[in-house]
Short mmCIF file of C-alpha atoms and ligand atoms in Angstrom, two decimals:
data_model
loop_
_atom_site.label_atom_id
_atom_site.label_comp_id
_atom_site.label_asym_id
_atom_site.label_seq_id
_atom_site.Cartn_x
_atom_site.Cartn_y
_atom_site.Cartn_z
CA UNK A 612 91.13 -42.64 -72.65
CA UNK A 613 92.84 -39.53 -71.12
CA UNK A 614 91.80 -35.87 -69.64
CA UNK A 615 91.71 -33.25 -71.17
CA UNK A 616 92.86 -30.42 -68.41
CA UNK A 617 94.60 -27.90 -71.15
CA UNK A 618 96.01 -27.65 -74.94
CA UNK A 619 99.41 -28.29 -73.86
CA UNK A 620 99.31 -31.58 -73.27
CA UNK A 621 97.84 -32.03 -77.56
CA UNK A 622 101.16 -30.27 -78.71
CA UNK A 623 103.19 -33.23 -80.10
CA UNK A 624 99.78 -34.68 -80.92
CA UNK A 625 98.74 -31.77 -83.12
CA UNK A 626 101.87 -31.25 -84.73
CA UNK A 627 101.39 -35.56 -85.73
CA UNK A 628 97.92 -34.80 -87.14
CA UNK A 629 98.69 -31.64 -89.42
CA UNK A 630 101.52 -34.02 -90.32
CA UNK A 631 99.68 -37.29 -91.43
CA UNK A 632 96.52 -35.29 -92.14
CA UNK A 633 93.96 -38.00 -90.93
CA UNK A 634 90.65 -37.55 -92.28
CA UNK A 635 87.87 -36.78 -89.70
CA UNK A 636 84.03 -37.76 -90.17
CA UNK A 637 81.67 -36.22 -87.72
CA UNK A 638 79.41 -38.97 -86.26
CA UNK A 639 77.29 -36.71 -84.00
CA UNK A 640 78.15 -33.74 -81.14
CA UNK A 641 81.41 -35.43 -79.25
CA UNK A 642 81.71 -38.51 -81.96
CA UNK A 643 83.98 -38.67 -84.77
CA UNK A 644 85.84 -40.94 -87.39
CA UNK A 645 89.34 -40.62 -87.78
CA UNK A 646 91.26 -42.72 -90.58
CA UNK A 647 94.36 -44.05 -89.24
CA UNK A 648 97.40 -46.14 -90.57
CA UNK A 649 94.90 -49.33 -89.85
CA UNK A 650 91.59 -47.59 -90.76
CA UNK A 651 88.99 -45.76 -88.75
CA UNK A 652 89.22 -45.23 -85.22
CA UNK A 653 86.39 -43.61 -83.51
CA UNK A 654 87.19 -40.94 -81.35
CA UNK A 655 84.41 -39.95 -78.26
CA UNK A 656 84.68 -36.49 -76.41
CA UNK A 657 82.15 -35.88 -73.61
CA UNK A 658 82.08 -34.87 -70.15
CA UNK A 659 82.38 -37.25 -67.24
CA UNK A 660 79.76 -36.94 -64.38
CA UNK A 661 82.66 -35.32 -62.27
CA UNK A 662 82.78 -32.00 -64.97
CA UNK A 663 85.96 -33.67 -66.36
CA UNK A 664 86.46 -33.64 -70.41
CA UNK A 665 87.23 -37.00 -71.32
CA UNK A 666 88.69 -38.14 -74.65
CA UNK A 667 88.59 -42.28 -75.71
CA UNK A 668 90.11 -43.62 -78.94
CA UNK A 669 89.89 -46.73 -79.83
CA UNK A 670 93.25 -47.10 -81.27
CA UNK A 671 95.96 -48.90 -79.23
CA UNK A 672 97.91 -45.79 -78.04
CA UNK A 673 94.82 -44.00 -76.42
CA UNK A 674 94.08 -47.64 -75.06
CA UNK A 675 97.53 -47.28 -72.74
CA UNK A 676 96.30 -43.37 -72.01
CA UNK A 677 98.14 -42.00 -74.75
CA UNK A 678 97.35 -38.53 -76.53
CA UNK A 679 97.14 -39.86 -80.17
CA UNK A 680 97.00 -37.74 -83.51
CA UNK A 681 93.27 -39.04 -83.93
CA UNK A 682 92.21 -37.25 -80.72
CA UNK A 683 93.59 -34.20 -81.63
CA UNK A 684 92.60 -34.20 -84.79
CA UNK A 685 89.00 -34.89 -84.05
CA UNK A 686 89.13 -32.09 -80.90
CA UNK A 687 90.24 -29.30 -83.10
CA UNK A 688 86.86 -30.16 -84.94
CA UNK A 689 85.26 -30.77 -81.40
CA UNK A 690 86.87 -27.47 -80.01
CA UNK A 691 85.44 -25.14 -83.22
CA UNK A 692 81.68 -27.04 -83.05
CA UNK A 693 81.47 -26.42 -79.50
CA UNK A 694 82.89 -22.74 -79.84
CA UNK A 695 80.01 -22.12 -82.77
CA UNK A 696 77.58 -23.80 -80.30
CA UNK A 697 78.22 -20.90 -77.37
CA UNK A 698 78.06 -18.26 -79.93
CA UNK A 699 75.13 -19.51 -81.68
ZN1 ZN B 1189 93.83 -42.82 -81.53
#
């Protein structure tokens, strides 16, 4: 599980995912499925009780508070749903 406190810190991450193109399935607002080199990992974006945006993987990089290419992939679906959600 890390922070999210800017788009910086999903650079290398990012540049993995458009890479390996992992496939995402949305499970729900702030849930997704994200195929990985050992299958699906789920991948949960929400908003801690202190206002902070949290991201948890459940592969083992994200376990060690790692930025992995499933959490990116599956927050520049987040980022876009909650964008269309403000404007809607
Ligand atoms: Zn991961």
């Amino acid at each position: 599980m890390f922070i999210l406190k800017g788009i910086d810190q999903l650079t290398n991450a990012i540049a993995k995912a458009k890479k390996l193109r992992p496939r995402v399935e949305f499970g729900g607002f702030g849930r997704y499925r994200v195929s990985g080199s050992k299958g699906y990992y789920t991948v949960v974006c929400r908003k801690d009780e202190r206002g902070y945006k949290t991201v948890a993987c459940t592969c083992k990089g994200a376990e060690k508070g790692l930025v992995c290419y499933h959490s990116a992939a599956a927050l520049s679906l987040h980022i876009g749903l909650a964008r269309q959600q403000q404007t809607a």
